[in-house]
Coordinates of C-alpha atoms in Angstrom, one line a residue:
M102 CA -12.6 49.6 -60.8
E103 CA -14.1 52.5 -58.9
R104 CA -17.0 54.8 -59.8
R105 CA -17.3 58.4 -58.6
T106 CA -19.3 57.6 -55.5
F107 CA -18.7 57.9 -51.8
R108 CA -18.0 55.3 -51.3
K109 CA -12.9 37.0 -39.1
K110 CA -8.1 31.2 -31.6
L111 CA -7.2 32.3 -30.2
L112 CA -7.7 33.3 -26.7
L113 CA -4.2 34.2 -25.6
L114 CA -3.6 32.8 -22.1
S115 CA -3.5 35.8 -20.0
F116 CA -1.6 34.0 -17.2
L117 CA 1.4 33.4 -19.4
S118 CA 4.0 36.0 -20.1
L119 CA 7.5 36.4 -21.5
A120 CA 9.6 39.4 -22.3
H121 CA 9.2 40.4 -25.9
F122 CA 11.5 42.2 -28.3
F123 CA 10.1 43.5 -31.5
Y124 CA 11.3 44.7 -34.8
A125 CA 11.0 48.5 -34.7
C126 CA 9.5 50.5 -37.6
S127 CA 8.8 54.2 -37.5
E128 CA 5.6 53.8 -39.6
K129 CA 4.3 50.9 -37.6
E130 CA 0.6 50.6 -37.1
E131 CA 0.7 47.4 -35.0
V132 CA 3.5 45.0 -34.0
E133 CA 2.9 41.5 -32.7
P134 CA 5.2 40.1 -30.1
A135 CA 7.5 37.3 -31.1
T136 CA 6.2 35.2 -28.3
E137 CA 2.8 33.6 -28.4
P138 CA 1.8 32.1 -25.0
G139 CA -0.1 28.9 -24.8
G140 CA 1.2 26.8 -27.6
G141 CA 2.6 29.7 -29.7
I142 CA 6.0 30.1 -31.1
I143 CA 9.1 31.7 -29.7
D144 CA 11.4 32.9 -32.4
P145 CA 13.0 36.3 -32.2
P146 CA 13.7 37.6 -35.7
A147 CA 17.3 37.2 -37.0
G148 CA 19.6 39.8 -35.5
E149 CA 17.4 40.7 -32.6
P150 CA 18.0 39.9 -28.9
S151 CA 16.5 36.9 -27.3
S152 CA 14.0 37.4 -24.4
G153 CA 16.6 37.2 -21.7
A154 CA 13.9 35.8 -19.5
P155 CA 14.8 34.6 -16.1
N156 CA 14.4 31.2 -14.4
G157 CA 16.3 29.2 -17.1
I158 CA 13.9 30.0 -19.9
Y159 CA 15.6 30.6 -23.2
P160 CA 14.2 31.0 -26.7
V161 CA 14.0 28.0 -29.1
A162 CA 13.1 28.7 -32.8
C163 CA 9.5 28.0 -33.6
A164 CA 8.7 25.9 -30.6
C165 CA 5.3 25.0 -29.4
N166 CA 4.6 24.2 -25.8
I167 CA 4.8 20.5 -24.8
G168 CA 1.9 18.5 -23.5
V169 CA 2.8 15.7 -21.0
L170 CA 0.5 12.9 -19.9
D171 CA 1.3 11.8 -16.4
W172 CA -0.1 8.5 -15.1
T173 CA 1.1 9.1 -11.6
S174 CA -0.9 12.3 -11.1
D175 CA -3.5 11.6 -13.9
N176 CA -2.6 15.2 -15.0
L177 CA -2.4 16.8 -18.3
D178 CA 0.6 19.1 -18.0
I179 CA 1.9 21.8 -20.3
Y180 CA 5.6 22.8 -20.3
R181 CA 7.4 25.6 -22.0
S182 CA 9.5 23.9 -24.7
E183 CA 12.0 26.8 -24.4
A184 CA 12.6 26.2 -20.6
A185 CA 16.0 24.7 -20.0
D186 CA 14.9 23.1 -16.7
W187 CA 11.4 21.7 -16.3
S188 CA 11.8 21.3 -12.6
L189 CA 11.5 25.1 -12.2
P190 CA 8.0 26.4 -11.4
A191 CA 8.1 28.8 -14.4
A192 CA 8.6 25.9 -16.8
K193 CA 5.1 24.5 -16.2
V194 CA 2.4 26.8 -17.5
W195 CA -0.7 24.7 -17.3
S196 CA -1.9 21.6 -15.4
F197 CA -5.2 19.9 -15.5
K198 CA -7.4 17.1 -14.4
P199 CA -11.1 17.4 -13.9
S200 CA -12.3 18.9 -10.6
T201 CA -15.5 20.2 -9.2
S202 CA -13.5 23.1 -7.8
I203 CA -12.7 24.6 -11.2
P204 CA -14.8 27.8 -11.3
G205 CA -17.5 27.3 -13.9
G206 CA -15.8 24.2 -15.2
N207 CA -18.9 22.1 -15.4
W208 CA -17.0 19.0 -14.1
T209 CA -18.9 16.5 -12.0
A210 CA -17.6 14.3 -9.1
T211 CA -17.9 11.2 -11.3
E212 CA -15.9 12.8 -14.1
S213 CA -13.2 13.9 -11.7
A214 CA -12.1 10.6 -10.3
A215 CA -11.2 7.1 -11.5
P216 CA -12.6 5.3 -13.4
G217 CA -14.2 8.5 -14.8
W218 CA -10.7 10.1 -15.2
D219 CA -7.8 7.7 -15.1
N220 CA -4.5 7.2 -17.0
P221 CA -4.8 9.9 -19.7
T222 CA -3.4 8.7 -23.0
D223 CA -3.6 11.5 -25.5
M224 CA -4.0 15.3 -25.8
K225 CA -4.1 17.6 -28.8
M226 CA -4.5 21.3 -29.1
R227 CA -6.8 22.3 -32.0
L228 CA -8.5 25.4 -33.4
N229 CA -11.8 24.6 -35.0
S230 CA -14.1 27.2 -36.5
I231 CA -17.2 25.1 -36.0
L232 CA -16.6 24.8 -32.2
G233 CA -15.4 28.4 -31.9
P234 CA -12.8 30.1 -34.0
D235 CA -11.2 32.0 -31.1
I236 CA -10.9 29.1 -28.6
E237 CA -7.9 26.9 -28.1
W238 CA -9.4 23.5 -27.5
I239 CA -7.6 20.7 -25.8
A240 CA -8.9 17.3 -26.6
A241 CA -8.1 14.8 -23.9
V242 CA -8.6 11.0 -23.4
G243 CA -8.8 9.5 -20.0
G244 CA -11.7 7.4 -18.9
E245 CA -13.7 10.6 -19.5
T246 CA -13.2 11.8 -23.0
A247 CA -13.4 15.6 -23.1
L248 CA -12.9 18.9 -24.9
I249 CA -11.5 21.6 -22.6
T250 CA -10.9 25.3 -23.2
N251 CA -7.2 25.9 -22.6
A252 CA -7.4 29.1 -20.6
S253 CA -10.4 28.5 -18.3
K254 CA -10.3 24.6 -18.1
V255 CA -14.0 24.6 -18.8
K256 CA -15.6 21.4 -20.1
K257 CA -17.2 22.1 -23.5
W258 CA -18.1 18.5 -24.3
S259 CA -17.4 15.1 -22.7
T260 CA -18.6 11.5 -22.7
N261 CA -17.6 8.5 -20.6
I262 CA -16.9 5.7 -23.0
G263 CA -17.3 3.0 -20.3
S264 CA -15.1 0.8 -18.2
G265 CA -12.5 -1.4 -19.8
Q266 CA -12.6 0.4 -23.2
N267 CA -9.0 1.7 -22.8
P268 CA -9.1 4.8 -25.0
Q269 CA -5.8 5.6 -26.6
S270 CA -6.3 8.6 -28.8
I271 CA -8.6 11.5 -29.5
E272 CA -9.1 14.0 -32.4
I273 CA -11.3 17.0 -33.3
L274 CA -12.6 16.7 -36.8
G275 CA -13.1 19.5 -39.3
N276 CA -16.8 19.4 -38.8
G277 CA -16.5 19.9 -35.0
N278 CA -17.1 16.2 -34.0
V279 CA -14.7 14.1 -31.9
A280 CA -13.0 10.8 -32.9
V281 CA -11.8 8.3 -30.3
A282 CA -9.7 5.1 -30.7
A283 CA -10.2 2.5 -28.0
A284 CA -7.9 -0.5 -27.8
G285 CA -9.9 -2.3 -25.2
G286 CA -13.2 -1.7 -27.0
N287 CA -11.7 -2.6 -30.4
W288 CA -13.3 0.4 -32.1
V289 CA -13.0 3.8 -33.5
K290 CA -15.9 6.1 -32.8
V291 CA -17.0 9.5 -34.0
F292 CA -19.2 11.5 -31.5
A293 CA -21.3 14.4 -32.6
T294 CA -20.6 17.3 -30.3
R295 CA -24.0 19.0 -31.0
N296 CA -26.3 16.0 -30.5
N297 CA -26.2 12.5 -28.9
T298 CA -25.4 10.6 -32.1
S299 CA -22.3 8.6 -32.8
A300 CA -20.8 6.2 -35.4
T301 CA -18.6 3.2 -34.7
Y302 CA -16.3 1.1 -36.8
P303 CA -14.7 -2.1 -35.5
L304 CA -10.9 -1.8 -35.4
Y305 CA -9.1 -4.2 -33.1
N306 CA -6.5 -2.7 -30.8
A307 CA -7.3 0.7 -32.1
H308 CA -4.5 3.0 -31.0
S309 CA -4.5 6.3 -32.8
V310 CA -6.7 8.8 -34.7
L311 CA -5.5 11.8 -36.7
W312 CA -7.6 14.2 -38.8
D313 CA -6.3 15.0 -42.2
E314 CA -7.9 18.3 -43.3
T315 CA -6.1 18.3 -46.7
N316 CA -7.8 15.0 -47.8
G317 CA -10.9 15.1 -45.5
R318 CA -10.0 11.8 -44.0
L319 CA -9.6 10.4 -40.4
W320 CA -6.6 8.2 -40.1
A321 CA -6.4 5.4 -37.5
T322 CA -4.1 2.5 -36.5
G323 CA -5.3 -0.9 -35.5
Q324 CA -6.2 -4.4 -36.9
L325 CA -9.1 -4.8 -39.3
T326 CA -9.6 -8.4 -38.2
S327 CA -9.0 -10.0 -34.8
G328 CA -5.4 -11.2 -34.8
G329 CA -4.8 -9.9 -38.3
P330 CA -2.0 -7.6 -39.5
W331 CA -1.8 -4.0 -38.4
S332 CA -3.0 -1.3 -40.7
I333 CA -3.0 2.5 -41.1
V334 CA -6.7 3.0 -42.0
A335 CA -8.4 5.9 -43.6
F336 CA -12.1 6.8 -43.0
T337 CA -14.6 9.3 -44.2
V338 CA -16.5 10.8 -41.3
G339 CA -20.0 12.0 -42.3
T340 CA -21.3 15.4 -41.3
G341 CA -21.5 17.4 -38.0
S342 CA -25.0 16.4 -37.3
A343 CA -24.8 12.9 -38.9
P344 CA -21.5 11.3 -38.0
A345 CA -20.4 8.2 -40.0
L346 CA -17.3 6.1 -40.4
E347 CA -16.8 4.5 -43.8
L348 CA -13.5 2.7 -44.7
D349 CA -11.6 4.3 -47.6
A350 CA -9.9 1.1 -48.8
S351 CA -8.0 2.9 -51.5
R352 CA -6.0 4.8 -48.9
T353 CA -5.7 2.0 -46.3
F354 CA -2.3 0.4 -45.8
T355 CA -1.4 -2.9 -44.2
T356 CA 2.0 -3.7 -42.7
D357 CA 4.0 -6.4 -41.0
Q358 CA 5.0 -4.0 -38.3
T359 CA 3.1 -4.4 -35.0
L360 CA 1.5 -2.3 -32.3
L361 CA 1.2 1.0 -34.2
R362 CA 0.8 3.1 -31.1
H363 CA 0.9 6.6 -32.4
L364 CA 0.3 8.6 -35.5
S365 CA 1.3 12.2 -35.7
P366 CA 1.9 14.7 -38.5
V367 CA 5.4 15.4 -39.8
V368 CA 5.1 19.1 -39.6
G369 CA 6.6 20.7 -42.7
Q370 CA 6.1 17.5 -44.7
P371 CA 2.3 17.3 -45.2
D372 CA 2.4 14.0 -47.1
K373 CA 4.0 12.2 -44.2
F374 CA 3.0 10.8 -40.7
W375 CA 5.2 9.7 -37.9
V376 CA 4.4 6.1 -36.9
S377 CA 5.6 4.8 -33.6
A378 CA 5.5 1.0 -33.5
A379 CA 6.7 -1.8 -31.4
E380 CA 9.7 -2.2 -33.7
G381 CA 10.7 1.4 -33.9
V382 CA 9.9 4.8 -35.5
F383 CA 8.7 5.1 -39.1
F384 CA 7.6 7.6 -41.7
Y385 CA 4.4 6.8 -43.6
N386 CA 3.8 8.5 -46.9
K387 CA 0.1 8.8 -47.4
V388 CA 0.5 9.6 -51.1
T389 CA 2.8 6.7 -52.1
K390 CA 1.5 4.4 -49.4
T391 CA 5.0 3.4 -48.2
L392 CA 6.3 2.9 -44.7
S393 CA 10.0 3.5 -44.1
P394 CA 12.1 3.4 -41.0
H395 CA 13.6 6.7 -39.8
D396 CA 17.3 6.8 -40.0
G397 CA 17.8 8.7 -36.8
K398 CA 19.3 5.9 -34.7
V399 CA 19.4 8.0 -31.5
F400 CA 15.7 8.0 -31.1
N401 CA 14.6 5.2 -33.5
K402 CA 14.2 2.5 -30.9
P403 CA 11.6 -0.2 -30.0
G404 CA 8.8 0.5 -27.6
V405 CA 8.3 4.2 -28.3
T406 CA 4.9 5.4 -27.2
G407 CA 4.9 8.5 -29.4
T408 CA 7.0 10.6 -31.7
S409 CA 6.2 14.2 -32.9
N410 CA 8.1 17.1 -34.2
Q411 CA 8.0 20.9 -33.6
P412 CA 7.4 23.2 -36.5
S413 CA 11.1 24.0 -36.3
G414 CA 12.1 20.4 -36.6
E415 CA 13.0 19.2 -33.1
I416 CA 11.6 15.8 -32.3
I417 CA 9.9 15.1 -29.0
Q418 CA 9.9 11.6 -27.4
V419 CA 9.5 9.9 -24.1
E420 CA 12.2 7.6 -22.8
G421 CA 11.6 5.1 -19.9
N422 CA 8.4 6.7 -18.7
S423 CA 10.2 9.5 -16.9
K424 CA 12.3 11.4 -19.4
V425 CA 11.2 13.7 -22.2
N426 CA 13.9 14.0 -24.8
V427 CA 14.3 16.7 -27.4
F428 CA 16.2 15.7 -30.5
G429 CA 17.5 17.6 -33.5
T430 CA 15.9 18.2 -36.9
H431 CA 13.4 15.6 -38.2
A432 CA 15.3 15.3 -41.5
E433 CA 16.2 11.7 -42.3
G434 CA 19.7 10.7 -41.1
T435 CA 19.8 13.1 -38.1
G436 CA 18.6 13.2 -34.6
V437 CA 21.2 14.5 -32.1
L438 CA 20.0 14.7 -28.6
I439 CA 19.6 18.4 -27.6
T440 CA 18.3 18.1 -24.1
S441 CA 16.4 15.8 -21.7
H442 CA 13.8 16.7 -19.0
L443 CA 13.6 14.2 -16.1
L444 CA 10.2 14.2 -14.6
A445 CA 9.0 12.5 -11.4
G446 CA 5.8 11.0 -12.8
N447 CA 5.0 8.0 -14.9
I448 CA 5.0 9.7 -18.3
Y449 CA 3.1 8.0 -21.1
K450 CA 3.5 10.5 -23.9
A451 CA 4.7 14.0 -24.6
V452 CA 3.5 15.9 -27.6
P453 CA 4.0 19.4 -29.1
L454 CA 0.7 21.3 -28.9
N455 CA 0.6 22.7 -32.4
P456 CA -3.0 23.7 -33.4
N457 CA -1.9 24.3 -36.9
Y458 CA -0.2 21.0 -37.7
E459 CA -1.3 21.0 -41.3
Y460 CA -0.6 23.7 -43.8
R461 CA -0.3 23.9 -47.5
K462 CA 3.0 23.6 -49.2
Y463 CA 2.5 27.0 -50.9
Y464 CA 1.1 30.2 -49.4
G465 CA -2.2 31.2 -50.8
I466 CA -1.9 35.0 -51.5
A467 CA -4.9 36.9 -52.8
T468 CA -6.0 40.3 -53.9
F469 CA -9.7 41.1 -53.8
N470 CA -11.5 44.3 -54.7
V471 CA -14.7 43.6 -52.7
R472 CA -16.6 46.7 -54.1
V473 CA -17.8 49.6 -52.0
A474 CA -21.2 49.3 -50.3
V475 CA -23.3 51.5 -52.5
D476 CA -25.5 49.1 -54.5
G477 CA -28.9 47.6 -54.0
G478 CA -30.6 44.3 -54.9
N479 CA -28.3 41.3 -55.3
K480 CA -25.4 43.8 -55.5
A481 CA -26.1 45.1 -52.0
W482 CA -23.3 44.5 -49.4
S483 CA -25.8 42.7 -47.1
V484 CA -26.2 40.1 -49.9
R485 CA -22.6 39.9 -50.9
R486 CA -21.1 39.9 -47.4
P487 CA -21.6 36.2 -46.7
L488 CA -20.5 35.3 -50.2
V489 CA -17.2 37.2 -49.7
R490 CA -16.7 35.4 -46.3
D491 CA -17.5 32.0 -47.8
L492 CA -15.2 32.4 -50.8
I493 CA -12.2 33.4 -48.6
R494 CA -12.8 30.4 -46.4
K495 CA -13.4 28.1 -49.4
Y496 CA -10.0 28.9 -51.0
D497 CA -8.3 29.3 -47.6
F498 CA -6.4 32.5 -48.2
D499 CA -3.3 32.7 -46.0
I500 CA -2.9 36.4 -46.8
W501 CA -5.1 38.8 -48.7
G502 CA -5.4 42.4 -49.6
S503 CA -8.7 44.2 -49.9
Q504 CA -9.5 47.2 -52.0
E505 CA -12.6 49.5 -52.0
A506 CA -14.0 48.2 -48.8
N507 CA -14.9 51.1 -46.5
G508 CA -14.5 51.1 -42.7
N509 CA -17.8 49.5 -42.0
Q510 CA -17.1 46.7 -44.5
I511 CA -13.7 46.2 -43.0
T512 CA -15.3 45.8 -39.6
H513 CA -17.7 43.3 -41.0
L514 CA -15.0 41.3 -42.6
A515 CA -12.8 41.3 -39.5
N516 CA -15.9 40.1 -37.5
D517 CA -16.8 37.4 -40.1
L518 CA -13.3 36.1 -40.4
P519 CA -11.8 36.2 -36.9
E520 CA -9.0 33.8 -37.9
Y521 CA -7.4 36.7 -39.6
N522 CA -5.7 39.8 -38.2
K523 CA -6.2 43.1 -40.1
I524 CA -3.8 45.9 -40.9
G525 CA -4.9 49.2 -42.4
T526 CA -6.6 52.6 -42.0
G527 CA -9.0 54.6 -44.1
R528 CA -7.5 56.7 -47.0
D529 CA -9.5 59.8 -46.0
D530 CA -8.5 59.6 -42.3
D531 CA -5.4 60.8 -40.5
G532 CA -3.7 57.4 -40.2
T533 CA -4.0 57.2 -36.4
G534 CA -7.2 55.1 -36.2
P535 CA -9.3 52.5 -38.0
G536 CA -11.0 55.0 -40.2
T537 CA -14.4 55.0 -42.0
S538 CA -13.3 55.5 -45.6
E539 CA -11.9 53.1 -48.1
H540 CA -9.0 50.9 -46.9
S541 CA -6.3 49.0 -48.8
A542 CA -6.3 46.6 -45.9
L543 CA -4.1 43.5 -45.4
F544 CA -5.5 40.4 -43.7
Y545 CA -3.3 37.5 -42.5
K546 CA -3.9 34.3 -40.6
K547 CA -3.2 35.1 -37.0
Q548 CA -2.2 31.5 -36.2
R549 CA 0.3 31.3 -39.1
F550 CA 1.9 34.7 -39.2
A551 CA 3.3 37.4 -36.9
A552 CA 3.5 41.0 -38.0
L553 CA 6.9 42.3 -37.2
A554 CA 6.2 45.7 -38.6
S555 CA 3.3 47.3 -40.4
G556 CA 1.9 50.6 -41.5
Q557 CA 0.6 52.7 -44.4
F558 CA 1.6 55.5 -46.7
W559 CA -0.3 57.6 -49.1
L560 CA 0.3 57.5 -52.8
A561 CA 1.7 60.9 -53.0
P562 CA 5.1 62.5 -53.4
G563 CA 7.4 61.4 -50.6
A564 CA 5.0 58.6 -49.5
P565 CA 3.6 60.6 -46.5
T566 CA 2.5 58.6 -43.5
T567 CA -0.4 61.0 -42.9
K568 CA -2.9 62.2 -45.4
P569 CA -1.5 64.9 -47.6
A570 CA -3.1 68.3 -47.8
N571 CA -4.1 67.9 -51.4
K572 CA -4.8 65.1 -53.8
P573 CA -1.7 64.7 -56.0
W574 CA -1.2 63.9 -59.6
G575 CA -4.7 64.6 -60.7
T576 CA -6.3 61.9 -58.6
S577 CA -10.0 61.9 -58.0
F578 CA -9.6 60.3 -54.6
Y579 CA -6.9 60.0 -52.0
R580 CA -5.0 56.8 -52.5
I581 CA -3.3 54.7 -49.8
A582 CA -1.0 51.6 -49.6
T583 CA -0.6 49.3 -46.6
F584 CA 2.4 47.1 -45.8
A585 CA 3.4 44.4 -43.4
R586 CA 6.6 42.5 -42.6
L587 CA 5.4 39.0 -41.7
R588 CA 7.1 36.1 -40.1
D589 CA 5.9 32.5 -40.7
R590 CA 5.5 31.0 -37.3
Y591 CA 6.3 27.5 -38.6
T592 CA 9.2 28.1 -40.9
G593 CA 10.6 31.3 -39.6
E594 CA 10.5 32.8 -43.1
I595 CA 10.2 36.6 -43.2
F596 CA 8.8 38.6 -46.1
W597 CA 6.9 41.8 -46.9
V598 CA 3.5 42.3 -48.4
F599 CA 2.2 45.5 -49.9
N600 CA -1.3 46.3 -50.9
A601 CA -2.5 49.3 -53.0
H602 CA -5.4 50.6 -55.0
F603 CA -4.3 52.9 -57.9
D604 CA -6.5 55.8 -59.1
H605 CA -9.1 54.9 -61.7
A606 CA -9.2 58.2 -63.5
S607 CA -5.7 59.6 -63.9
E608 CA -3.1 57.8 -65.9
N609 CA -0.5 60.2 -64.6
A610 CA -1.4 59.2 -61.1
R611 CA -1.1 55.5 -61.9
V612 CA 2.3 55.9 -63.5
N613 CA 3.6 58.0 -60.5
S614 CA 2.0 55.4 -58.1
A615 CA 3.8 52.5 -59.9
N616 CA 7.2 54.3 -59.5
L617 CA 6.4 55.2 -55.9
M618 CA 5.6 51.6 -55.0
L619 CA 8.9 50.3 -56.5
A620 CA 10.8 52.9 -54.5
Q621 CA 8.9 52.1 -51.3
I622 CA 9.3 48.3 -51.7
A623 CA 13.0 48.6 -52.4
E624 CA 13.5 51.0 -49.4
K625 CA 11.4 49.0 -46.8
A626 CA 12.0 45.4 -47.9
G627 CA 15.7 45.7 -49.0
N628 CA 16.9 42.3 -49.9
E629 CA 14.0 40.5 -48.2
P630 CA 11.3 38.9 -50.3
A631 CA 8.3 41.0 -51.1
I632 CA 4.9 40.9 -52.8
L633 CA 2.8 43.6 -54.2
L634 CA -1.0 43.1 -54.3
G635 CA -3.6 45.4 -55.7
D636 CA -6.2 46.8 -58.0
L637 CA -3.8 48.8 -60.2
N638 CA -6.6 50.0 -62.5
A639 CA -4.1 49.2 -65.3
G640 CA -4.3 46.3 -67.7
Q641 CA -1.5 44.1 -68.8
N642 CA -0.6 46.3 -71.7
Q643 CA -0.6 49.7 -70.0
D644 CA 2.3 51.7 -68.7
P645 CA 1.7 51.4 -64.9
Y646 CA 1.6 47.6 -65.2
L647 CA 4.7 47.5 -67.5
I648 CA 6.7 49.8 -65.1
L649 CA 6.2 47.2 -62.4
H650 CA 6.4 44.0 -64.3
N651 CA 9.4 45.0 -66.4
S652 CA 11.3 46.4 -63.4
A653 CA 14.3 44.7 -61.8
L654 CA 12.3 44.2 -58.6
L655 CA 8.9 42.7 -59.4
S656 CA 7.2 40.4 -62.0
D657 CA 3.6 39.6 -62.6
A658 CA 2.8 36.2 -61.1
Y659 CA 0.6 35.5 -64.1
Q660 CA 3.6 35.8 -66.5
V661 CA 5.9 33.8 -64.2
V662 CA 3.7 30.8 -63.7
P663 CA 3.6 28.0 -66.4
A664 CA 0.6 28.4 -68.7
A665 CA -0.8 25.1 -67.4
K666 CA -1.1 26.5 -63.9
R667 CA -3.1 29.6 -65.0
Y668 CA -6.7 28.9 -64.0
A669 CA -9.3 30.9 -65.9
P670 CA -6.4 32.1 -68.1
A671 CA -8.4 34.1 -70.6
R672 CA -10.6 35.7 -68.0
G673 CA -10.1 39.3 -67.0
T674 CA -10.4 40.3 -63.4
T675 CA -13.5 42.6 -63.6
N676 CA -17.1 41.6 -64.4
G677 CA -19.3 44.6 -63.8
F678 CA -21.7 42.2 -61.9
D679 CA -22.3 40.5 -65.3
L680 CA -21.7 36.8 -65.5
N681 CA -21.6 37.1 -69.3
N682 CA -18.7 39.6 -69.2
T683 CA -15.8 37.6 -70.8
G684 CA -13.2 40.4 -71.2
N685 CA -9.6 39.4 -70.7
R686 CA -8.2 42.7 -69.2
R687 CA -6.5 42.0 -65.9
I688 CA -6.3 45.0 -63.6
D689 CA -6.0 43.1 -60.3
H690 CA -2.4 41.9 -60.0
I691 CA 0.0 40.0 -57.7
M692 CA 3.6 40.8 -58.3
P693 CA 6.3 39.0 -56.3
T694 CA 10.1 39.6 -56.2
A695 CA 12.3 37.1 -57.9
T696 CA 12.9 34.9 -54.8
W697 CA 9.4 33.6 -54.9
Q698 CA 8.5 30.3 -56.7
V699 CA 5.0 30.7 -58.2
Y700 CA 2.9 27.5 -58.4
S701 CA -0.5 28.7 -59.7
H702 CA -2.4 31.8 -60.7
N703 CA -6.2 31.6 -60.2
V704 CA -9.0 34.0 -61.2
L705 CA -11.9 32.9 -58.9
T706 CA -15.2 33.1 -60.7
D707 CA -17.5 31.8 -58.0
A708 CA -21.1 33.0 -58.2
P709 CA -23.3 31.1 -55.8
N710 CA -26.9 31.0 -57.1
G711 CA -25.8 33.3 -59.9
I712 CA -24.8 36.1 -57.5
L713 CA -21.3 37.6 -57.8
P714 CA -19.5 38.5 -54.6
S715 CA -18.1 41.7 -56.2
D716 CA -17.7 43.4 -59.5
H717 CA -14.1 42.2 -59.4
Y718 CA -13.0 38.5 -59.4
P719 CA -10.5 37.8 -56.6
V720 CA -7.0 36.7 -57.8
L721 CA -5.3 33.9 -55.8
V722 CA -1.7 33.0 -56.4
E723 CA 0.0 30.0 -54.7
M724 CA 3.7 30.5 -54.1
K725 CA 6.5 29.7 -51.8
L726 CA 10.0 30.6 -50.8
P727 CA 12.7 28.2 -51.8

């Protein structure tokens, strides 16, 4: 509620380019290209033209670039997955091995030659907020284990693990440390990237490491005893400053398969891993602890050094140390060969460079009235600002709408949460700039979503796209709504999100705003899925709420979700900065169209050290499209 007061991967690689075609919208504020260079996704929206780019490059739905490990050149190479012919110069977009000639690269002569750098065996692209939220890190294993910034090829961290250790796999952990599996050394190690400490666990023939953010575990493959059976092993990893490796026996699985060379995530199926073993290609289900062979006979063959899939489903594999094959969808029972790329080198492995290989099954969609910056003491914005940031990161909002935050607060939030893009302008401004007054802003994860269209309109007759001359309907303040048409970079799903803040004083304005929102959602979204977020300043028994919830278009997520999945069910969404306020009036709502499947409704009552982040509780709904 409002009183009568005035009231934070990616460094895009600038050397990559493709022609982009966008969805056009007359009210657009910003439009992101359908192409993300350097590991991004190329997926023109349905019905739109492809890039028509020259040199044999064509678009492939939701395809990350491919990292190739070449033992002939000792290079890490990155190819455009959408390139039809990898022999063309335009297909290779990045190539690396350490060199003292890289400007500012920090590479020494020892690091740049064998045995310091020899026969690279693994590379992964990761985004990590501890190491730097706007940097694409490439983790690489040769003799010299290293973290490399993608664009500049600067060494950010490295260590030489010693002669004869035969490192096979590398991973960046959630706490910013680095894990390495070494088959010759018979160990898994975690190295602290901020000090000189490390932790070691003996694992014979250790071949793979993979970080599992969902469960907070490091997975590895190897043998727990010399000559013993092979296992898929889970570890806890300690902290950033105090690395540790402790076996999680409850999650560890032992198999009669041998030489488990490579673990990789099954993108789109978060409970599963790919396992490439001497006998073939398998799925491992980390929940049920079962290992099952893949039915795709075309690519399920002995001796595979690695299997991974694109977000869109295509499977990437190396054949005969010279050919990179792309197969059809990863669904069991399929695997038709799409294309092959014959390369001149001795290729050990090829992997999709997907920095966001893990994501929740359901979108986390939130609405959060963060309270205008007018209070003092523990209510002051300087006190609440880090609490707002930490809460958003704790619950890992995918998309969220803010209300009441003015231009300065929006700037603070964008700086504090650089993993998000922001859409919106101030309600008292002309709609052409960022604005200083209150926003109804939308934030979305820049790595997960692309905005195909976005804009704002005022809550006034005709939904003007610039501030009207007069406040309508008896409102005490100008009121504004923000919208975006978003595309999920992994699944290709397209949907609309609307965010609004209804007037606090005028019931007539709230009723008119509810009807206006229904008309605007129907007009803009059409038959595409949509979600309305907002502080409606109307409880669950009041007319503005009922107009929306009882419409043929929207339903309150609280009412749709099973009662057992309503968390803090008797709690209202306002608190007046009083922890003892136990009212049950809900004025902050999330209302999806019927296509959405709603999993949970959460009223988040966090109050670190007894300090509330706002006089409203944020509402978080988990939902997905079928």
